[in-house]
Amino acid sequence: RSQFNALCGLTKEEVRSILEQIVKDCNLPASTVDDAMEMMRAWYNGYRFSEDATERVYNPTLALYFLKYFAKECKYPRQMLDSNLAADEGKLEYLGQAASGRQAVVDVLQTGKCVEVNSLIDRFTLSDMLDRAGQDNTFLTSYLYYFGMLTLTGETKQRTLLLAPPNMVTKKLYADRILRYLLPTGTDRNDATEAVRHLTRNSEINQLLYFVEKKLFPIFSNRDYLWMNEFAVKTAFTALLFNDVNYAIYSEPELSRGYADLCLILRPDARPYKLHDLLFEFKYVELKTIGLKGEDVRKMDKEELRTLAPVSKAFSEARAQLIRYEKALQDQLGKKLKLQSYTVVAVGFERIFGERQQETDLYSWECGN
């Protein structure tokens, strides 16, 4: 029932009231309230427990973790994800033990679309939990909903229910689980971390592209993983780049009447550091489009491959889209923005190219602005 929607969560007004008191007690600038509200909204808000409810509520465990640390230290916690959420990771691990569950976790993050079901089941028997073969989409969606990994977002015109991850904490849990599917060994994850670190420190993407091509593309080509071609590369980058210490990460945020593929916006407390906001546009060129087999593409000279008309066209389209999105971000964030933009083009699951968008006079590159 909608009147009980806020029973197990905190409302926006409740969170703001507490933040205002903390900011006052810590003698911080009044604008800190808005910054903290935006961080908490993105990471902890989003739960809706009735299709008739109009207000979304904040996860109380996560919100109190943030507020207690902020009140005590007068600064934001370094990590937005509370260790108490380890139990939620276990729920995703349980789903991942079956192929259908793995696919459900991948699809939630990969497509960016809502999950659609006719209704939610409201009881889980022991036999249901043990019967892997009988766990259909309704079971998997209901399981994720009742354990807080999906929430209601609306209804279709046919009165089916739509569900999606409520916030960035749950998206990070999905991303972490996918990363473990892709890179089960710690050594590979260490190599991934180093490639990402090279990107954020040096604004140079080639090491990360090499890692994706050599480590992840062979997995995407495996038919046991039902990766959707147009989404797979973006999903891989989302899982690799998710970093709650420095960024809020958005997949397909609406910018300038279009949707950027992936955007990492610095947290307010990360802006004084030598870091950039990051924007990515991904393109996928199917092998049939260029009329070549995977083996031929792997052997082909990289520069020659880039000059093929479909590949060249993908780069041109991505560059044009990035220009629009860059301007939209500049309008939103003003002088705070420290943006680095990248085009990434995959040719099948064989080769991958990337380039950094040229800097323009639109942007402020001085750290701390």
XYZ file of C-alpha atoms in Angstrom:
369
model
C 0.000 0.000 0.000
C 1.263 3.470 -0.869
C 0.722 4.833 2.674
C 3.393 2.434 3.932
C 5.908 3.290 1.229
C 8.131 5.363 3.556
C 7.829 3.012 6.529
C 11.228 1.383 5.951
C 13.096 4.302 4.403
C 14.041 7.937 4.920
C 12.350 10.726 2.979
C 14.139 13.541 1.199
C 12.943 16.020 3.832
C 14.249 13.879 6.691
C 17.664 13.501 5.081
C 17.965 17.201 4.292
C 17.020 18.213 7.830
C 19.780 16.051 9.294
C 22.332 17.316 6.766
C 21.518 20.936 7.550
C 22.194 20.298 11.238
C 25.490 18.504 10.516
C 26.691 21.284 8.200
C 25.819 23.857 10.853
C 27.582 21.932 13.641
C 30.684 21.459 11.466
C 30.758 25.143 10.402
C 30.797 24.153 6.741
C 29.549 26.324 3.835
C 25.782 26.197 3.387
C 26.272 24.919 -0.168
C 27.634 21.692 1.346
C 24.043 20.642 2.042
C 23.189 20.623 -1.661
C 26.387 18.739 -2.546
C 25.731 16.112 0.112
C 22.079 15.791 -0.906
C 23.060 15.153 -4.508
C 25.564 12.469 -3.474
C 23.079 10.744 -1.188
C 20.296 10.979 -3.777
C 22.410 9.292 -6.432
C 23.805 6.573 -4.185
C 21.083 5.843 -1.630
C 17.701 7.074 -2.882
C 15.341 5.433 -5.358
C 13.276 2.831 -3.486
C 9.568 2.623 -4.277
C 7.565 -0.163 -2.653
C 4.157 0.456 -4.210
C 3.134 1.182 -7.780
C 0.841 3.867 -6.341
C 3.559 5.640 -4.334
C 4.734 9.001 -5.663
C 7.821 9.466 -3.468
C 11.036 7.473 -3.483
C 12.826 6.812 -0.214
C 16.438 6.458 0.926
C 17.968 3.198 2.107
C 18.195 3.776 5.900
C 21.237 1.528 6.462
C 23.261 3.363 3.836
C 21.977 6.831 4.695
C 22.756 6.429 8.395
C 26.228 5.098 7.559
C 26.911 8.295 5.580
C 25.294 10.650 8.092
C 27.040 9.174 11.143
C 30.447 9.445 9.471
C 29.734 12.973 8.220
C 28.592 14.120 11.673
C 31.660 12.674 13.385
C 34.371 13.623 10.872
C 32.790 16.672 9.169
C 33.639 15.174 5.789
C 32.136 12.549 3.504
C 33.088 8.894 3.957
C 35.736 7.768 1.495
C 33.545 4.911 0.229
C 29.840 5.249 -0.383
C 29.207 1.526 -0.074
C 28.783 0.327 3.514
C 30.327 -3.059 4.337
C 26.932 -4.078 5.768
C 25.862 -4.547 2.145
C 28.011 -7.685 1.933
C 24.805 -9.660 2.409
C 23.416 -8.141 -0.805
C 26.533 -9.276 -2.656
C 25.736 -12.768 -1.402
C 22.276 -12.594 -2.969
C 23.764 -11.800 -6.351
C 26.288 -14.580 -5.870
C 23.410 -16.989 -5.239
C 21.769 -15.939 -8.511
C 25.057 -16.268 -10.350
C 25.291 -19.965 -9.539
C 22.817 -20.695 -12.352
C 23.145 -19.599 -15.976
C 19.722 -17.917 -15.958
C 20.691 -15.969 -12.842
C 23.985 -14.851 -14.352
C 22.140 -13.647 -17.406
C 19.617 -11.749 -15.251
C 22.437 -9.885 -13.466
C 24.204 -9.106 -16.756
C 21.008 -7.902 -18.455
C 20.118 -5.471 -15.663
C 23.374 -3.545 -16.077
C 23.960 -4.237 -19.769
C 20.833 -2.915 -21.444
C 20.000 -0.032 -19.101
C 16.340 -0.882 -19.719
C 13.699 -1.685 -17.130
C 12.834 -5.289 -16.331
C 9.221 -6.056 -17.228
C 7.027 -8.639 -15.471
C 3.283 -9.242 -15.250
C 3.382 -9.409 -11.454
C 5.688 -10.124 -8.536
C 5.519 -13.351 -6.580
C 5.351 -12.752 -2.828
C 6.631 -15.998 -1.343
C 9.787 -18.053 -1.795
C 9.688 -21.643 -0.579
C 12.779 -23.745 0.010
C 11.879 -25.885 -3.001
C 11.642 -22.716 -5.143
C 15.114 -21.655 -4.040
C 16.591 -25.072 -4.809
C 14.823 -25.597 -8.140
C 17.246 -23.856 -10.496
C 15.519 -25.103 -13.625
C 12.191 -23.634 -12.526
C 13.473 -20.126 -11.825
C 11.961 -18.066 -14.617
C 12.159 -14.311 -15.191
C 9.304 -13.619 -12.757
C 11.072 -15.548 -9.984
C 14.435 -13.869 -10.610
C 12.905 -10.382 -10.796
C 10.823 -10.921 -7.650
C 13.871 -12.235 -5.791
C 15.887 -9.148 -6.714
C 12.973 -6.854 -5.816
C 12.324 -8.277 -2.340
C 16.017 -8.144 -1.495
C 16.339 -4.512 -2.560
C 18.310 -5.032 -5.781
C 15.455 -3.824 -8.003
C 12.646 -1.404 -7.300
C 9.382 -0.393 -8.934
C 9.670 2.366 -11.520
C 6.233 2.311 -13.131
C 3.751 0.453 -15.292
C 3.347 -0.038 -19.023
C 0.189 0.755 -20.986
C -0.545 -2.962 -20.791
C -0.335 -2.795 -16.955
C 2.822 -4.845 -16.612
C 5.283 -3.766 -13.918
C 8.615 -2.084 -14.664
C 11.589 -2.470 -12.309
C 15.169 -1.143 -12.299
C 18.129 -0.813 -9.897
C 17.190 1.909 -7.381
C 20.533 3.689 -7.096
C 24.278 3.618 -7.676
C 25.009 1.364 -4.713
C 22.997 -1.448 -6.250
C 24.463 -0.745 -9.691
C 27.928 -1.053 -8.178
C 26.982 -4.435 -6.710
C 25.861 -5.577 -10.162
C 29.072 -4.199 -11.707
C 31.264 -5.951 -9.120
C 29.461 -9.253 -9.716
C 29.835 -8.943 -13.505
C 33.525 -8.162 -13.091
C 33.919 -11.420 -11.182
C 32.099 -13.297 -13.937
C 34.472 -11.798 -16.488
C 37.664 -11.887 -14.417
C 37.430 -14.690 -11.863
C 41.129 -14.580 -10.942
C 42.669 -11.885 -8.759
C 45.627 -11.451 -11.112
C 43.375 -10.451 -13.995
C 41.479 -8.008 -11.776
C 44.813 -6.500 -10.672
C 45.754 -5.990 -14.319
C 42.379 -4.349 -14.917
C 42.903 -2.009 -11.958
C 46.299 -0.967 -13.287
C 44.878 -0.272 -16.759
C 42.111 1.904 -15.286
C 44.623 3.701 -13.063
C 46.730 4.488 -16.127
C 43.683 6.069 -17.761
C 42.736 8.238 -14.784
C 46.332 9.331 -14.098
C 47.557 9.924 -17.624
C 44.328 10.469 -19.616
C 45.614 7.733 -21.950
C 43.242 4.928 -22.926
C 45.397 2.493 -24.933
C 46.391 0.277 -21.991
C 42.746 -0.219 -21.051
C 41.790 -0.948 -24.663
C 44.565 -3.552 -24.897
C 43.292 -5.211 -21.731
C 39.705 -5.344 -23.032
C 40.787 -6.759 -26.390
C 43.117 -9.424 -24.983
C 41.252 -10.432 -21.819
C 37.556 -9.708 -22.297
C 36.850 -10.142 -25.989
C 37.644 -13.885 -25.880
C 35.000 -14.177 -23.150
C 32.428 -12.179 -25.131
C 32.968 -14.514 -28.064
C 32.109 -17.512 -25.881
C 28.521 -18.547 -26.610
C 28.015 -19.452 -22.932
C 27.839 -15.712 -22.219
C 24.807 -14.189 -23.923
C 26.321 -10.747 -24.398
C 24.346 -8.326 -26.512
C 26.741 -6.932 -29.088
C 25.727 -3.292 -28.922
C 25.904 -3.250 -25.119
C 28.783 -5.579 -24.242
C 31.665 -3.104 -24.539
C 29.847 -0.442 -22.542
C 29.015 -3.005 -19.861
C 32.665 -4.035 -19.618
C 33.809 -0.424 -19.230
C 31.085 0.240 -16.651
C 32.219 -2.734 -14.567
C 35.900 -1.808 -14.901
C 35.500 1.892 -14.132
C 32.954 1.821 -11.291
C 34.666 3.700 -8.455
C 32.647 5.054 -5.539
C 35.681 6.746 -3.946
C 36.001 9.374 -6.671
C 33.007 9.221 -8.992
C 29.298 9.067 -9.492
C 28.820 6.957 -12.607
C 25.909 7.348 -15.000
C 25.004 5.015 -17.843
C 23.129 6.819 -20.608
C 22.382 10.080 -18.753
C 20.162 12.388 -20.762
C 22.280 15.173 -22.188
C 21.365 17.672 -24.900
C 18.320 15.709 -26.120
C 20.450 12.604 -26.495
C 21.926 9.928 -24.269
C 25.647 9.675 -23.553
C 26.811 6.083 -23.215
C 28.823 6.461 -20.025
C 29.638 9.436 -17.817
C 31.759 9.562 -14.652
C 31.271 12.753 -12.658
C 33.687 13.571 -9.858
C 32.381 13.640 -6.320
C 32.525 17.144 -4.790
C 35.291 16.058 -2.389
C 37.330 14.563 -5.275
C 37.447 17.751 -7.360
C 40.562 19.231 -5.669
C 42.557 16.161 -6.734
C 44.346 15.561 -10.032
C 41.381 13.765 -11.572
C 38.980 14.434 -14.443
C 35.328 13.941 -15.190
C 35.113 11.236 -17.860
C 32.753 10.852 -20.809
C 32.622 7.874 -23.200
C 30.793 7.194 -26.426
C 30.853 3.579 -27.651
C 30.260 2.221 -31.141
C 30.055 -1.401 -32.233
C 30.724 -2.390 -35.849
C 29.477 -5.866 -36.722
C 31.756 -8.095 -38.756
C 29.073 -8.583 -41.419
C 29.026 -4.804 -41.908
C 32.625 -4.838 -43.116
C 32.337 -8.215 -44.846
C 35.224 -9.848 -42.993
C 35.637 -12.846 -40.722
C 37.002 -12.572 -37.206
C 40.293 -14.222 -38.173
C 40.808 -11.691 -40.977
C 40.100 -8.775 -38.660
C 42.590 -10.049 -36.078
C 45.335 -10.245 -38.704
C 44.579 -6.904 -40.325
C 46.808 -3.877 -39.792
C 45.185 -1.554 -37.280
C 45.498 1.598 -39.371
C 44.117 -0.183 -42.423
C 41.169 -1.438 -40.366
C 40.439 2.081 -39.121
C 40.178 3.393 -42.671
C 37.340 1.013 -43.588
C 34.193 3.049 -44.258
C 31.988 1.564 -41.456
C 34.745 2.013 -38.866
C 35.553 5.540 -39.996
C 31.847 6.394 -39.952
C 31.512 5.066 -36.374
C 34.327 7.348 -35.223
C 32.805 10.369 -36.967
C 29.378 9.775 -35.433
C 30.823 9.298 -31.950
C 32.928 12.471 -32.169
C 29.880 14.516 -33.197
C 27.823 13.100 -30.324
C 30.570 13.838 -27.809
C 30.675 17.493 -28.842
C 26.977 17.859 -28.003
C 27.299 16.004 -24.705
C 30.375 17.994 -23.689
C 28.511 21.258 -24.139
C 25.548 19.935 -22.158
C 27.816 18.940 -19.261
C 29.494 22.336 -19.400
C 26.074 24.011 -19.137
C 25.233 21.830 -16.123
C 28.492 22.008 -14.163
C 30.094 25.242 -15.371
C 33.658 25.928 -14.257
C 33.659 22.902 -11.962
C 33.861 20.598 -14.963
C 37.261 19.034 -15.729
C 36.341 16.852 -18.665
C 38.153 14.231 -20.673
C 36.111 12.586 -23.446
C 36.771 9.351 -25.308
C 35.488 7.612 -28.402
C 35.657 3.802 -28.298
C 34.925 1.702 -31.390
C 34.821 -2.108 -31.340
C 34.970 -4.180 -34.508
C 33.164 -7.349 -33.579
C 34.723 -8.930 -30.520
C 38.069 -8.919 -32.294
C 39.599 -5.418 -32.239
C 38.964 -2.213 -30.344
C 40.048 1.359 -31.021
C 39.842 4.526 -28.998
C 40.861 8.131 -28.962
C 40.658 11.098 -26.641
C 38.569 14.001 -27.851
C 40.612 17.122 -28.478
C 40.468 19.748 -25.731
C 38.583 22.922 -26.558
C 38.248 26.371 -25.096
C 34.879 25.406 -23.619
C 36.351 23.687 -20.612
C 38.243 24.501 -17.459
C 41.201 22.182 -16.954
C 42.623 23.690 -13.768
C 42.348 21.326 -10.808
C 40.276 22.562 -7.910
C 37.976 24.824 -9.946
